[in-house]
CSV table of C-alpha atoms in Angstrom, one decimal:
chain,number,residue,atom,x,y,z
A,245,UNK,CA,-28.4,17.7,192.8
A,246,UNK,CA,-24.8,17.9,191.4
A,247,UNK,CA,-25.3,15.0,189.0
A,248,UNK,CA,-28.6,16.6,187.8
A,249,UNK,CA,-26.8,19.9,187.2
A,250,UNK,CA,-24.0,18.2,185.2
A,251,UNK,CA,-26.6,16.5,183.0
A,252,UNK,CA,-28.3,19.8,182.4
A,253,UNK,CA,-25.0,21.4,181.3
A,254,UNK,CA,-24.2,18.5,179.0
A,255,UNK,CA,-27.6,18.7,177.3
A,256,UNK,CA,-27.3,22.4,176.9
A,257,UNK,CA,-23.9,22.0,175.2
A,258,UNK,CA,-25.2,19.3,172.9
A,259,UNK,CA,-28.2,21.4,171.9
A,260,UNK,CA,-25.8,24.3,171.1
A,261,UNK,CA,-23.6,22.1,168.9
A,262,UNK,CA,-26.5,20.6,167.0
A,263,UNK,CA,-28.1,24.0,166.5
A,264,UNK,CA,-25.0,25.1,164.6
A,265,UNK,CA,-25.8,22.7,161.8
A,266,UNK,CA,-27.4,24.8,159.0
A,267,UNK,CA,-31.1,24.2,158.4
A,268,UNK,CA,-30.5,24.3,154.7
A,269,UNK,CA,-28.0,21.4,154.8
A,270,UNK,CA,-29.1,18.5,152.5
A,271,UNK,CA,-27.8,15.4,150.8
A,272,UNK,CA,-27.2,16.0,147.1
A,273,UNK,CA,-29.5,14.0,144.9
A,274,UNK,CA,-29.4,13.3,141.2
A,275,UNK,CA,-32.7,12.7,139.5
A,276,UNK,CA,-31.9,10.7,136.4
A,277,UNK,CA,-33.6,8.9,133.6
A,278,UNK,CA,-33.9,5.1,134.2
A,279,UNK,CA,-31.6,4.4,131.2
A,280,UNK,CA,-28.8,6.1,133.1
A,281,UNK,CA,-29.0,3.9,136.2
A,282,UNK,CA,-26.3,1.3,135.2
A,283,UNK,CA,-23.8,4.0,134.4
A,284,UNK,CA,-24.7,6.4,137.2
A,285,UNK,CA,-24.5,3.8,140.0
A,286,UNK,CA,-20.9,3.2,139.2
A,287,UNK,CA,-20.1,6.9,138.5
A,288,UNK,CA,-21.7,8.0,141.7
A,289,UNK,CA,-19.9,5.3,143.7
A,290,UNK,CA,-16.5,6.4,142.3
A,291,UNK,CA,-17.2,10.1,142.8
A,292,UNK,CA,-18.4,9.6,146.4
A,293,UNK,CA,-15.3,7.5,147.2
A,294,UNK,CA,-12.9,10.1,145.7
A,295,UNK,CA,-14.6,13.1,147.4
A,296,UNK,CA,-15.8,11.5,150.7
A,297,UNK,CA,-19.4,12.5,150.1
A,298,UNK,CA,-22.7,10.7,149.7
A,299,UNK,CA,-24.5,11.8,146.5
A,300,UNK,CA,-27.5,9.6,145.8
A,301,UNK,CA,-29.4,8.8,142.6
A,302,UNK,CA,-33.2,8.6,142.0
A,303,UNK,CA,-34.3,7.0,138.8
A,304,UNK,CA,-37.4,6.9,136.7
A,305,UNK,CA,-39.1,8.1,133.5
A,306,UNK,CA,-37.8,11.6,132.6
A,307,UNK,CA,-41.3,13.0,132.4
A,308,UNK,CA,-42.2,11.8,135.8
A,309,UNK,CA,-39.0,13.2,137.3
A,310,UNK,CA,-39.6,16.5,135.6
A,311,UNK,CA,-43.1,16.8,137.1
A,312,UNK,CA,-41.7,15.9,140.5
A,313,UNK,CA,-39.2,18.7,140.2
A,314,UNK,CA,-42.1,21.0,139.2
A,315,UNK,CA,-43.9,19.9,142.4
A,316,UNK,CA,-40.9,20.8,144.5
A,317,UNK,CA,-39.1,17.5,144.9
A,318,UNK,CA,-35.6,18.1,146.5
A,319,UNK,CA,-33.5,17.1,143.5
A,320,UNK,CA,-30.2,18.9,142.8
A,321,UNK,CA,-29.5,17.9,139.3
A,322,UNK,CA,-31.8,16.6,136.5
A,323,UNK,CA,-30.5,14.2,134.0
A,324,UNK,CA,-33.1,13.6,131.3
A,325,UNK,CA,-33.2,11.0,128.6
A,326,UNK,CA,-34.0,13.7,126.0
A,327,UNK,CA,-34.0,17.4,125.5
A,328,UNK,CA,-37.8,17.7,125.6
A,329,UNK,CA,-38.2,17.1,129.3
A,330,UNK,CA,-35.1,19.1,130.2
A,331,UNK,CA,-36.5,22.1,128.3
A,332,UNK,CA,-39.9,21.5,130.0
A,333,UNK,CA,-38.3,22.0,133.4
A,334,UNK,CA,-36.3,25.0,132.1
A,335,UNK,CA,-39.5,26.5,130.8
A,336,UNK,CA,-40.9,26.4,134.3
A,337,UNK,CA,-38.0,28.4,135.5
A,338,UNK,CA,-36.7,25.6,137.6
A,339,UNK,CA,-33.2,25.1,136.2
A,340,UNK,CA,-30.1,27.0,137.2
A,341,UNK,CA,-28.6,27.1,133.7
A,342,UNK,CA,-29.3,25.9,130.2
A,343,UNK,CA,-29.6,22.1,129.7
A,344,UNK,CA,-26.5,20.6,128.1
A,345,UNK,CA,-26.1,17.4,126.1
A,346,UNK,CA,-23.7,15.0,127.8
A,347,UNK,CA,-24.3,11.5,126.4
A,348,UNK,CA,-26.0,9.5,123.5
A,349,UNK,CA,-27.5,6.1,123.7
A,350,UNK,CA,-28.6,3.6,121.0
A,351,UNK,CA,-31.9,1.9,120.9
A,352,UNK,CA,-31.9,-1.9,120.7
A,353,UNK,CA,-34.3,-4.8,120.2
A,354,UNK,CA,-33.9,-7.3,123.0
A,355,UNK,CA,-35.1,-11.0,123.2
A,356,UNK,CA,-34.6,-13.6,125.9
A,357,UNK,CA,-32.7,-16.8,125.1
A,358,UNK,CA,-29.7,-17.4,122.9
A,359,UNK,CA,-31.1,-16.3,119.5
A,360,UNK,CA,-30.3,-12.9,118.2
A,361,UNK,CA,-33.6,-11.1,117.4
A,362,UNK,CA,-34.5,-9.6,114.1
A,363,UNK,CA,-36.8,-6.6,113.4
A,364,UNK,CA,-38.8,-9.0,111.2
A,365,UNK,CA,-40.1,-10.6,114.5
A,366,UNK,CA,-42.0,-7.4,115.2
A,367,UNK,CA,-44.4,-8.4,112.4
A,368,UNK,CA,-45.2,-11.7,114.0
A,369,UNK,CA,-48.9,-12.1,114.9
A,370,UNK,CA,-48.3,-13.6,118.3
A,371,UNK,CA,-45.2,-11.9,119.8
A,372,UNK,CA,-45.8,-9.2,122.5
A,373,UNK,CA,-43.5,-6.2,122.4
A,374,UNK,CA,-42.7,-4.2,125.5
A,375,UNK,CA,-41.8,-0.5,125.4
A,376,UNK,CA,-41.7,2.2,128.0
A,377,UNK,CA,-44.6,4.6,128.2
A,378,UNK,CA,-44.2,7.1,125.3
A,379,UNK,CA,-45.9,9.9,127.3
A,380,UNK,CA,-43.3,10.1,130.0
A,381,UNK,CA,-40.3,8.0,128.9
A,382,UNK,CA,-38.2,9.3,126.0
A,383,UNK,CA,-37.0,5.9,125.0
A,384,UNK,CA,-40.6,4.7,124.9
A,385,UNK,CA,-41.4,7.6,122.6
A,386,UNK,CA,-38.4,6.7,120.5
A,387,UNK,CA,-39.5,3.1,120.3
A,388,UNK,CA,-43.0,4.0,119.3
A,389,UNK,CA,-41.7,6.3,116.6
A,390,UNK,CA,-39.4,3.5,115.3
A,391,UNK,CA,-42.4,1.1,115.1
A,392,UNK,CA,-44.4,3.7,113.3
A,393,UNK,CA,-41.6,4.6,110.8
A,394,UNK,CA,-41.2,0.9,110.0
A,395,UNK,CA,-44.9,0.4,109.5
A,396,UNK,CA,-45.3,-2.0,112.4
A,397,UNK,CA,-47.2,0.1,114.9
A,398,UNK,CA,-50.8,-0.1,113.6
A,399,UNK,CA,-50.9,-3.8,113.4
A,400,UNK,CA,-49.1,-4.4,116.7
A,401,UNK,CA,-51.6,-2.1,118.4
A,402,UNK,CA,-54.6,-3.7,116.6
A,403,UNK,CA,-53.4,-7.2,117.6
A,404,UNK,CA,-53.1,-6.0,121.3
A,405,UNK,CA,-49.4,-6.9,121.3
A,406,UNK,CA,-48.0,-3.7,122.6
A,407,UNK,CA,-47.1,-3.7,126.3
A,408,UNK,CA,-46.5,-0.3,127.8
A,409,UNK,CA,-44.4,0.0,130.9
A,410,UNK,CA,-43.6,2.8,133.3
A,411,UNK,CA,-39.9,3.2,132.3
A,412,UNK,CA,-37.2,1.3,130.6
A,413,UNK,CA,-36.2,-0.6,133.7
A,414,UNK,CA,-39.8,-1.9,134.1
A,415,UNK,CA,-39.8,-2.6,130.3
A,416,UNK,CA,-36.8,-4.8,130.6
A,417,UNK,CA,-38.2,-6.6,133.7
A,418,UNK,CA,-41.5,-7.2,131.9
A,419,UNK,CA,-39.6,-8.9,129.0
A,420,UNK,CA,-37.1,-10.8,131.0
A,421,UNK,CA,-39.8,-12.2,133.3
A,422,UNK,CA,-41.9,-13.4,130.4
A,423,UNK,CA,-44.5,-10.6,130.3
A,424,UNK,CA,-43.4,-9.8,126.8
A,425,UNK,CA,-41.5,-11.7,124.1
A,426,UNK,CA,-39.5,-8.7,122.8
A,427,UNK,CA,-38.4,-5.4,124.3
A,428,UNK,CA,-37.3,-2.2,122.7
A,429,UNK,CA,-35.0,-0.6,125.2
A,430,UNK,CA,-31.8,1.5,125.4
A,431,UNK,CA,-28.5,-0.5,125.1
A,432,UNK,CA,-27.5,0.4,128.7
A,433,UNK,CA,-30.5,-1.6,130.0
A,434,UNK,CA,-29.9,-4.5,127.7
A,435,UNK,CA,-26.3,-4.8,128.9
A,436,UNK,CA,-27.5,-4.4,132.5
A,437,UNK,CA,-29.8,-7.5,132.1
A,438,UNK,CA,-26.8,-9.7,131.4
A,439,UNK,CA,-29.0,-12.2,129.6
A,440,UNK,CA,-30.7,-12.6,126.3
A,441,UNK,CA,-29.6,-11.2,122.9
A,442,UNK,CA,-30.0,-7.8,121.3
A,443,UNK,CA,-29.4,-5.9,118.1
A,444,UNK,CA,-29.1,-2.2,117.5
A,445,UNK,CA,-32.1,-0.7,115.7
A,446,UNK,CA,-31.6,1.5,112.6
A,447,UNK,CA,-32.4,4.8,114.3
A,448,UNK,CA,-30.2,7.6,115.5
A,449,UNK,CA,-29.0,7.4,119.1
A,450,UNK,CA,-31.0,9.4,121.7
A,451,UNK,CA,-29.1,12.4,123.2
A,452,UNK,CA,-29.4,12.9,126.9
A,453,UNK,CA,-29.4,16.3,128.6
A,454,UNK,CA,-28.7,17.6,132.1
A,455,UNK,CA,-28.7,20.7,134.2
A,456,UNK,CA,-28.6,21.8,137.8
A,457,UNK,CA,-31.9,22.5,139.5
A,458,UNK,CA,-32.6,26.2,140.4
A,459,UNK,CA,-32.0,27.0,144.1
A,460,UNK,CA,-30.2,23.7,144.7
A,461,UNK,CA,-26.7,24.6,143.4
A,462,UNK,CA,-23.8,23.7,145.7
A,463,UNK,CA,-20.1,23.5,145.0
A,464,UNK,CA,-20.3,19.7,145.3
A,465,UNK,CA,-23.2,19.2,142.8
A,466,UNK,CA,-21.4,21.6,140.4
A,467,UNK,CA,-18.3,19.4,140.7
A,468,UNK,CA,-20.3,16.3,140.1
A,469,UNK,CA,-21.9,17.7,137.0
A,470,UNK,CA,-18.5,18.6,135.6
A,471,UNK,CA,-17.3,15.1,136.5
A,472,UNK,CA,-20.1,13.4,134.5
A,473,UNK,CA,-19.0,15.4,131.4
A,474,UNK,CA,-15.3,14.7,131.9
A,475,UNK,CA,-13.1,12.0,130.6
A,476,UNK,CA,-13.0,10.6,134.2
A,477,UNK,CA,-16.5,9.2,133.8
A,478,UNK,CA,-16.1,7.9,130.2
A,479,UNK,CA,-15.0,4.4,131.3
A,480,UNK,CA,-18.3,3.9,133.0
A,481,UNK,CA,-20.1,5.3,130.0
A,482,UNK,CA,-18.3,2.9,127.7
A,483,UNK,CA,-19.2,-0.1,129.9
A,484,UNK,CA,-22.9,0.5,129.3
A,485,UNK,CA,-22.8,1.7,125.7
A,486,UNK,CA,-23.1,5.4,126.2
A,487,UNK,CA,-21.4,7.8,123.8
A,488,UNK,CA,-20.0,11.0,125.4
A,489,UNK,CA,-21.4,14.2,123.9
A,490,UNK,CA,-19.6,17.5,124.3
A,491,UNK,CA,-21.6,20.7,123.7
């Protein structure tokens, strides 16, 4: 009887302790464009180490992430590959503040092997070109606009040589695994591949925007957002070809 009573007291104490944990407690999560993954993986690791926290990153096409936030996904900060999708979420009343530009990223033409690609290859009648889905991925839209501006798009589509992928990570995977001969991707992803050759395309860099999600602001995620826009994160940006942008 005495042992049973002690066990009951212990269980009651444990229940009381755990019930003190706020129901609203959550692990901070950054929803980020796939192009940011190489940079953010290192930046998040450094920030977590310095602050003793566990912020996590979720990556994908900006349009898909925006719609997930609209559907109530528990993301704390949205880092979009362009202003359009950041403004889309803002227009739904789902951002805590105005989206701010924080980085810029060049677009490149990537090819496997040891030969540097040339834009002239895009006119070849038998080479397949992979780009991210222009409907949801800003760098895919940027790639399509480049092809159109250069007069390549109509023939590429007519020949059935355009391969659309879900985001820039999937685009790079398609090309590096042989599913396409060329890929038009952000420089960060080309550097992440660590193989093949690339050249920057003659088009202005894409500007990336970010903001905190409404109702999800914490002191920690605010500090993380400041960190991403500070000189402390610039070494990670430099490593993967990002150019810091200050509003």
